[in-house]
Amino acid sequence: MSFSKKVAFHTLGCKVNQYETESIKNQLLKKGYEEVSFEESSDIYIINSCTVTSIADRKTRNMLRRAKKINPAAKVIVTGCYAQTNSREILEIEDVDFVIDNKNKSNIVNFVGAIEDISFEREKNGNIFQEKEYQEYEFATLREMTRAYVKIQDGCNQFCSYCKIPFARGKSRSRKKENILNEIQKLIEDGFKEVILIGINLGAYGEDFESGETFETLLEDILKIDGLKRIRIGSVYPDKISDKFIELFKNKNLMPHLHISLQSCDDTVLKNMRRSYGSSLIRESLLKLKSEVKNIEFTADVIVGFPKEEEEMFINTYKIIEEIGFSGLHIFQYSDREGTIANNMEGKVPNNIKKERADRLSTLKHVMMKETREKYLGEILEVLVEEEKNGEYLGYTDNYLRVRFKSEKKELLNSLVKIKIIEIEDEILIGKEDNTNNE
């Protein structure tokens, strides 16, 4: 085949999906393919799908149809989580040519090279639970402005009652530590100052190894790497916040921000969700972290309107979130997912009540965001500069607050700069350079 073919990508969902798309893209470019925008005419369209919500499913279907409208002769390939769990449903969409599941995703480059063969089967869909070891992705690094993401784990053993992800990703599988350390070392050599660890369930890292390796021991070894300025953790469950975990945050290179997979702070709802902890653990763990780690900030995912969630249960969640304080929330109204336990639960909460609870929590979210940012007025914070826009620089503090400032200096991108916070504009901290001890 000619190597002048064009390929376009669209990724839905989490950073893990984006990481995997980047690997597929880099491998195809290395083979001579030309990347074009998804809105342009392309020979091949690859949609890396998400299935975490029904909205994600709908967005995937919309993108499939859009590709064929742009170029009816193109080959449209669907991969990712929705392709894993609903391959037959997707194959019934006439705009789809091939469905390749997560189990085969890392080998998608070879499939792309084979689709000129008229006998090539339309569906590659296997049992994801047969995957026993972490699948490495060639040329996998996801680089975003001045930050780079490193995938350390895939899959999940939790089987929460509302979640399809274990069926899409399979059992928890950990990446070999030496491969993680080597990738981070290479990123540092390439000039990256911040590395973010990502996975489906980061706290489960090492549980499938016999070596006794844990997420904490991996972090200890990462923090020993020379030249590392910032390591950031993508997301954790509250029950993974051990005393050792808290102690690691006292290392200045481990960023004082955590995104918590919270979902609820009510014991009954947590039990119905099949979470393995209660509200007291959430409260105690996060408050302990706040008391022991200077300026640590939390963001979180929360589901409102879970089946059988009564007003008092919602209030319990509301009060604990308010007490802990969060710098941001991602609020989801519960939606049924086929194949999950919650899908068949009684006591579904009416849509108007779900919306009303989401609105109340959103109001609290904005109060907390304002209070969080007001704490830093007059403070000097270190900012990793990641973009320049309209003569101003933007970046993030170590605890993941967005900062904007002006500077007469050039070439500040990817620099760590001390900024004095002087005002707040919406969710952004506005500052000015503090010229003492800037890198």
Short mmCIF file of C-alpha atoms in Angstrom, two decimals, residues 27-368:
data_model
loop_
_atom_site.label_atom_id
_atom_site.label_comp_id
_atom_site.label_asym_id
_atom_site.label_seq_id
_atom_site.Cartn_x
_atom_site.Cartn_y
_atom_site.Cartn_z
CA GLN A 27 3.37 4.41 15.37
CA LEU A 28 1.32 5.29 12.28
CA LEU A 29 3.29 8.48 11.69
CA LYS A 30 6.49 6.46 11.92
CA LYS A 31 5.12 4.19 9.18
CA GLY A 32 4.56 7.18 6.91
CA TYR A 33 0.92 8.07 7.48
CA GLU A 34 -0.05 11.74 7.50
CA GLU A 35 -2.18 13.01 10.40
CA VAL A 36 -5.01 15.40 9.54
CA SER A 37 -7.74 17.05 11.60
CA PHE A 38 -10.86 14.97 12.22
CA GLU A 39 -12.83 17.66 10.37
CA GLU A 40 -10.77 17.13 7.21
CA SER A 41 -11.13 14.45 4.55
CA SER A 42 -9.09 11.43 5.61
CA ASP A 43 -8.54 7.89 4.36
CA ILE A 44 -8.82 6.45 7.86
CA TYR A 45 -10.67 7.74 10.92
CA ILE A 46 -9.86 6.21 14.31
CA ILE A 47 -12.28 6.90 17.18
CA ASN A 48 -11.02 5.87 20.62
CA SER A 49 -14.27 5.55 22.55
CA CYS A 50 -15.38 5.94 26.17
CA THR A 51 -18.32 4.27 27.92
CA VAL A 52 -18.21 5.74 31.41
CA THR A 53 -21.62 7.41 30.85
CA SER A 54 -24.49 7.13 28.37
CA ILE A 55 -23.48 10.61 27.15
CA ALA A 56 -20.04 9.22 26.24
CA ASP A 57 -21.70 6.43 24.24
CA ARG A 58 -23.81 8.96 22.36
CA LYS A 59 -20.80 11.16 21.59
CA THR A 60 -18.99 8.14 20.14
CA ARG A 61 -21.91 7.31 17.83
CA ASN A 62 -22.08 10.96 16.70
CA MET A 63 -18.37 10.97 15.81
CA LEU A 64 -18.74 7.76 13.79
CA ARG A 65 -21.45 9.27 11.65
CA ARG A 66 -19.54 12.54 11.27
CA ALA A 67 -16.51 10.73 9.82
CA LYS A 68 -18.48 9.12 7.00
CA LYS A 69 -20.18 12.43 6.19
CA ILE A 70 -16.78 14.03 5.69
CA ASN A 71 -15.51 11.21 3.47
CA PRO A 72 -17.96 8.38 2.62
CA ALA A 73 -15.10 6.34 1.15
CA ALA A 74 -13.01 6.44 4.33
CA LYS A 75 -12.41 3.47 6.60
CA VAL A 76 -13.86 4.16 10.07
CA ILE A 77 -12.30 2.24 12.97
CA VAL A 78 -13.73 2.24 16.49
CA THR A 79 -11.63 1.14 19.45
CA GLY A 80 -11.66 1.77 23.21
CA CYS A 81 -14.06 1.01 26.03
CA TYR A 82 -17.37 1.31 24.16
CA ALA A 83 -15.92 -0.93 21.44
CA GLN A 84 -15.02 -3.49 24.13
CA THR A 85 -18.43 -3.62 25.81
CA ASN A 86 -20.81 -2.95 22.89
CA SER A 87 -19.06 -4.21 19.76
CA ARG A 88 -22.13 -5.88 18.23
CA GLU A 89 -24.22 -2.75 18.74
CA ILE A 90 -21.55 -0.64 17.04
CA LEU A 91 -21.25 -3.05 14.12
CA GLU A 92 -24.92 -2.46 13.34
CA ILE A 93 -24.11 1.21 12.61
CA GLU A 94 -23.60 1.35 8.85
CA ASP A 95 -20.99 4.12 9.17
CA VAL A 96 -18.58 1.75 10.97
CA ASP A 97 -16.11 -0.40 9.07
CA PHE A 98 -14.09 -2.02 11.88
CA VAL A 99 -14.40 -2.51 15.64
CA ILE A 100 -11.20 -3.24 17.57
CA ASP A 101 -11.49 -3.80 21.31
CA ASN A 102 -9.18 -2.73 24.14
CA LYS A 103 -7.58 -6.18 24.19
CA ASN A 104 -6.32 -5.62 20.64
CA LYS A 105 -5.91 -1.83 20.77
CA SER A 106 -2.14 -1.85 21.22
CA ASN A 107 -1.83 -3.80 17.94
CA ILE A 108 -4.13 -1.51 15.98
CA VAL A 109 -1.30 -0.30 13.74
CA ASN A 110 -1.00 -3.76 12.20
CA PHE A 111 -4.78 -3.89 11.68
CA VAL A 112 -4.68 -0.54 9.89
CA GLY A 113 -2.03 -1.92 7.56
CA ALA A 114 -4.16 -5.00 6.83
CA ILE A 115 -7.56 -3.45 6.08
CA GLU A 116 -6.84 -3.25 2.35
CA ASP A 117 -7.30 -7.02 2.43
CA ILE A 118 -10.97 -7.62 1.54
CA SER A 119 -11.07 -10.70 3.75
CA PHE A 120 -10.09 -8.75 6.88
CA GLU A 121 -12.68 -9.39 9.56
CA ARG A 122 -14.74 -6.38 10.70
CA GLU A 123 -14.52 -7.18 14.39
CA LYS A 124 -11.62 -7.88 16.70
CA ASN A 125 -13.25 -8.52 20.05
CA GLY A 126 -11.86 -10.85 22.70
CA ASN A 127 -12.36 -11.55 26.39
CA ILE A 128 -10.62 -8.68 28.17
CA PHE A 129 -10.58 -10.70 31.41
CA GLN A 130 -8.08 -13.10 29.81
CA GLU A 131 -5.50 -10.32 29.85
CA LYS A 132 -3.19 -11.19 32.75
CA GLU A 133 -0.31 -8.76 32.22
CA TYR A 134 0.00 -5.07 31.44
CA GLN A 135 0.21 -4.41 27.69
CA GLU A 136 3.00 -2.01 26.78
CA TYR A 137 2.27 0.65 24.18
CA GLU A 138 5.11 1.48 21.79
CA PHE A 139 5.99 5.22 21.58
CA ALA A 140 3.34 5.79 24.21
CA THR A 141 4.20 9.07 25.89
CA LEU A 142 1.36 11.61 26.03
CA ARG A 143 2.80 15.10 26.13
CA GLU A 144 0.58 18.06 26.84
CA MET A 145 2.24 21.47 26.76
CA THR A 146 4.83 21.28 29.55
CA ARG A 147 3.41 18.17 31.22
CA ALA A 148 3.75 14.50 30.33
CA TYR A 149 1.54 11.59 31.33
CA VAL A 150 2.89 8.15 32.20
CA LYS A 151 0.51 5.20 32.36
CA ILE A 152 1.42 2.79 35.15
CA GLN A 153 -1.64 0.52 35.41
CA ASP A 154 -4.73 -0.71 33.56
CA GLY A 155 -7.98 -2.41 34.56
CA CYS A 156 -9.94 -2.50 37.81
CA ASN A 157 -11.01 -5.22 40.25
CA GLN A 158 -13.52 -3.08 42.16
CA PHE A 159 -16.73 -3.81 40.18
CA CYS A 160 -18.61 -0.88 41.67
CA SER A 161 -22.32 -1.41 41.10
CA TYR A 162 -22.71 1.55 38.70
CA CYS A 163 -19.55 1.11 36.61
CA LYS A 164 -18.88 -0.59 33.26
CA ILE A 165 -15.14 0.06 33.26
CA PRO A 166 -14.01 -3.38 34.56
CA PHE A 167 -15.91 -4.93 31.64
CA ALA A 168 -14.15 -2.54 29.27
CA ARG A 169 -10.66 -2.70 30.79
CA GLY A 170 -10.47 -6.09 32.51
CA LYS A 171 -8.64 -7.00 35.70
CA SER A 172 -6.08 -4.70 37.30
CA ARG A 173 -2.68 -5.11 35.63
CA SER A 174 0.43 -3.23 36.68
CA ARG A 175 3.21 -2.01 34.43
CA LYS A 176 6.74 -3.18 35.19
CA LYS A 177 8.48 -0.69 37.42
CA GLU A 178 11.66 -0.50 35.34
CA ASN A 179 9.63 0.53 32.27
CA ILE A 180 7.91 3.30 34.26
CA LEU A 181 11.21 4.59 35.70
CA ASN A 182 12.88 4.47 32.27
CA GLU A 183 10.07 6.44 30.66
CA ILE A 184 10.14 9.10 33.37
CA GLN A 185 13.94 9.36 33.07
CA LYS A 186 13.60 9.86 29.30
CA LEU A 187 10.98 12.59 29.84
CA ILE A 188 13.29 14.42 32.24
CA GLU A 189 16.10 14.19 29.67
CA ASP A 190 13.67 15.64 27.11
CA GLY A 191 13.17 18.66 29.38
CA PHE A 192 9.82 17.91 31.03
CA LYS A 193 9.51 19.27 34.54
CA GLU A 194 6.17 17.66 35.44
CA VAL A 195 5.09 14.04 35.09
CA ILE A 196 1.55 12.86 35.87
CA LEU A 197 0.91 9.21 36.74
CA ILE A 198 -2.28 7.83 35.19
CA GLY A 199 -4.17 4.53 35.23
CA ILE A 200 -7.66 3.14 35.70
CA ASN A 201 -7.13 2.48 39.43
CA LEU A 202 -3.72 3.82 40.44
CA GLY A 203 -3.93 2.68 44.04
CA ALA A 204 -4.15 -0.95 42.90
CA TYR A 205 -0.66 -0.75 41.43
CA GLY A 206 1.39 -3.83 42.36
CA GLU A 207 -1.50 -5.93 43.66
CA ASP A 208 -1.03 -8.36 40.76
CA PHE A 209 2.71 -8.71 41.43
CA GLU A 210 4.21 -11.30 43.77
CA SER A 211 7.14 -9.01 44.56
CA GLY A 212 5.31 -6.99 47.24
CA GLU A 213 5.52 -3.87 45.08
CA THR A 214 2.89 -1.25 45.97
CA PHE A 215 1.88 2.18 44.73
CA GLU A 216 3.80 3.68 47.66
CA THR A 217 7.03 1.79 46.92
CA LEU A 218 6.77 2.81 43.24
CA LEU A 219 6.38 6.46 44.29
CA GLU A 220 9.41 6.16 46.57
CA ASP A 221 11.55 5.00 43.65
CA ILE A 222 10.18 7.65 41.30
CA LEU A 223 11.02 10.36 43.83
CA LYS A 224 14.65 9.20 43.80
CA ILE A 225 15.08 10.02 40.09
CA ASP A 226 17.64 12.78 39.56
CA GLY A 227 16.33 15.91 37.88
CA LEU A 228 12.67 15.27 38.61
CA LYS A 229 10.95 18.53 39.56
CA ARG A 230 7.27 17.58 39.80
CA ILE A 231 5.45 14.26 40.04
CA ARG A 232 1.67 14.39 40.17
CA ILE A 233 -0.85 11.64 40.93
CA GLY A 234 -3.84 11.40 38.60
CA SER A 235 -6.59 9.96 40.81
CA VAL A 236 -6.98 7.76 43.89
CA TYR A 237 -9.68 6.08 45.96
CA PRO A 238 -9.99 7.39 49.54
CA ASP A 239 -9.10 4.02 51.06
CA LYS A 240 -5.65 4.14 49.45
CA ILE A 241 -4.59 7.12 51.58
CA SER A 242 -2.41 5.30 54.12
CA ASP A 243 -0.04 6.85 56.66
CA LYS A 244 2.87 5.96 54.36
CA PHE A 245 1.08 7.62 51.46
CA ILE A 246 0.62 10.78 53.52
CA GLU A 247 4.30 10.72 54.53
CA LEU A 248 5.34 10.66 50.84
CA PHE A 249 3.56 13.98 50.29
CA LYS A 250 6.10 15.65 52.53
CA ASN A 251 8.57 15.27 49.65
CA LYS A 252 8.62 18.64 47.84
CA ASN A 253 8.63 16.94 44.42
CA LEU A 254 5.31 15.14 45.00
CA MET A 255 2.68 17.71 44.13
CA PRO A 256 0.19 18.54 46.94
CA HIS A 257 -2.97 17.89 44.95
CA LEU A 258 -5.16 14.79 44.70
CA HIS A 259 -8.17 14.02 42.56
CA ILE A 260 -10.35 11.77 44.70
CA SER A 261 -12.71 9.16 43.27
CA LEU A 262 -15.28 10.09 45.91
CA GLN A 263 -18.76 9.43 44.37
CA SER A 264 -20.60 9.70 47.72
CA CYS A 265 -20.01 10.41 51.41
CA ASP A 266 -23.04 8.52 52.75
CA ASP A 267 -22.57 5.04 54.22
CA THR A 268 -25.73 3.54 52.73
CA VAL A 269 -25.06 4.91 49.25
CA LEU A 270 -21.41 3.82 49.41
CA LYS A 271 -22.52 0.31 50.37
CA ASN A 272 -25.04 0.24 47.51
CA MET A 273 -22.29 1.42 45.18
CA ARG A 274 -20.14 -1.49 46.43
CA ARG A 275 -17.40 0.83 47.60
CA SER A 276 -15.11 -0.83 50.14
CA TYR A 277 -15.12 1.97 52.74
CA GLY A 278 -17.44 4.28 54.63
CA SER A 279 -17.85 8.02 55.12
CA SER A 280 -15.73 8.10 58.30
CA LEU A 281 -12.68 6.87 56.38
CA ILE A 282 -13.20 9.56 53.72
CA ARG A 283 -13.45 12.29 56.33
CA GLU A 284 -10.55 11.11 58.49
CA SER A 285 -8.15 10.41 55.60
CA LEU A 286 -8.66 13.68 53.77
CA LEU A 287 -8.69 15.84 56.89
CA LYS A 288 -5.48 14.13 58.07
CA LEU A 289 -3.85 14.87 54.72
CA LYS A 290 -4.92 18.51 54.97
CA SER A 291 -3.54 18.82 58.50
CA GLU A 292 -0.16 17.27 57.66
CA VAL A 293 0.58 18.50 54.12
CA LYS A 294 0.91 22.24 53.59
CA ASN A 295 -1.43 23.74 50.98
CA ILE A 296 -2.70 20.38 49.72
CA GLU A 297 -5.87 20.73 47.65
CA PHE A 298 -8.45 18.17 46.54
CA THR A 299 -10.72 17.81 43.54
CA ALA A 300 -13.24 14.97 43.30
CA ASP A 301 -15.85 13.07 41.29
CA VAL A 302 -19.32 12.91 42.86
CA ILE A 303 -22.46 11.07 41.70
CA VAL A 304 -25.84 12.45 42.80
CA GLY A 305 -29.17 10.66 42.56
CA PHE A 306 -27.84 7.11 42.91
CA PRO A 307 -30.69 4.55 43.25
CA LYS A 308 -32.26 4.71 46.74
CA GLU A 309 -30.43 7.95 47.58
CA GLU A 310 -32.77 9.81 49.90
CA GLU A 311 -32.54 13.50 50.79
CA GLU A 312 -30.84 12.76 54.12
CA MET A 313 -28.20 10.67 52.33
CA PHE A 314 -27.49 13.49 49.89
CA ILE A 315 -27.20 15.92 52.83
CA ASN A 316 -24.60 13.60 54.43
CA THR A 317 -22.52 13.80 51.26
CA TYR A 318 -23.01 17.56 51.03
CA LYS A 319 -21.92 18.17 54.64
CA ILE A 320 -18.73 16.11 54.47
CA ILE A 321 -17.71 17.72 51.17
CA GLU A 322 -18.35 21.12 52.72
CA GLU A 323 -16.33 20.25 55.84
CA ILE A 324 -13.32 18.93 53.93
CA GLY A 325 -13.31 21.68 51.29
CA PHE A 326 -12.47 21.03 47.65
CA SER A 327 -10.82 23.25 45.04
CA GLY A 328 -13.08 21.71 42.37
CA LEU A 329 -15.74 19.05 41.81
CA HIS A 330 -16.88 16.99 38.84
CA ILE A 331 -20.59 16.40 39.49
CA PHE A 332 -22.45 13.62 37.68
CA GLN A 333 -26.15 12.84 37.75
CA TYR A 334 -26.51 9.07 37.99
CA SER A 335 -27.40 7.33 34.73
CA ASP A 336 -28.07 3.62 34.19
CA ARG A 337 -25.36 1.58 32.47
CA GLU A 338 -26.39 -1.75 30.96
CA GLY A 339 -24.75 -4.81 32.50
CA THR A 340 -24.22 -3.19 35.90
CA ILE A 341 -25.88 -4.11 39.20
CA ALA A 342 -27.23 -0.58 39.70
CA ASN A 343 -29.04 -0.79 36.37
CA ASN A 344 -31.47 -3.28 37.93
CA MET A 345 -31.79 -1.60 41.32
CA GLU A 346 -35.13 -0.33 42.55
CA GLY A 347 -35.60 3.16 43.94
CA LYS A 348 -34.49 5.17 40.91
CA VAL A 349 -34.33 8.88 41.72
CA PRO A 350 -36.48 11.09 39.43
CA ASN A 351 -34.56 13.29 36.98
CA ASN A 352 -35.85 16.54 38.47
CA ILE A 353 -34.54 15.58 41.93
CA LYS A 354 -31.18 14.52 40.49
CA LYS A 355 -30.87 17.87 38.75
CA GLU A 356 -31.88 19.79 41.87
CA ARG A 357 -29.23 17.96 43.95
CA ALA A 358 -26.59 18.53 41.27
CA ASP A 359 -27.45 22.23 41.24
CA ARG A 360 -27.11 22.50 45.03
CA LEU A 361 -23.78 20.75 44.96
CA SER A 362 -22.67 22.98 42.09
CA THR A 363 -23.49 26.06 44.17
CA LEU A 364 -21.36 24.66 47.01
CA LYS A 365 -18.59 23.87 44.51
CA HIS A 366 -18.36 27.51 43.44
CA VAL A 367 -18.32 28.71 47.06
CA MET A 368 -15.47 26.29 47.87
#
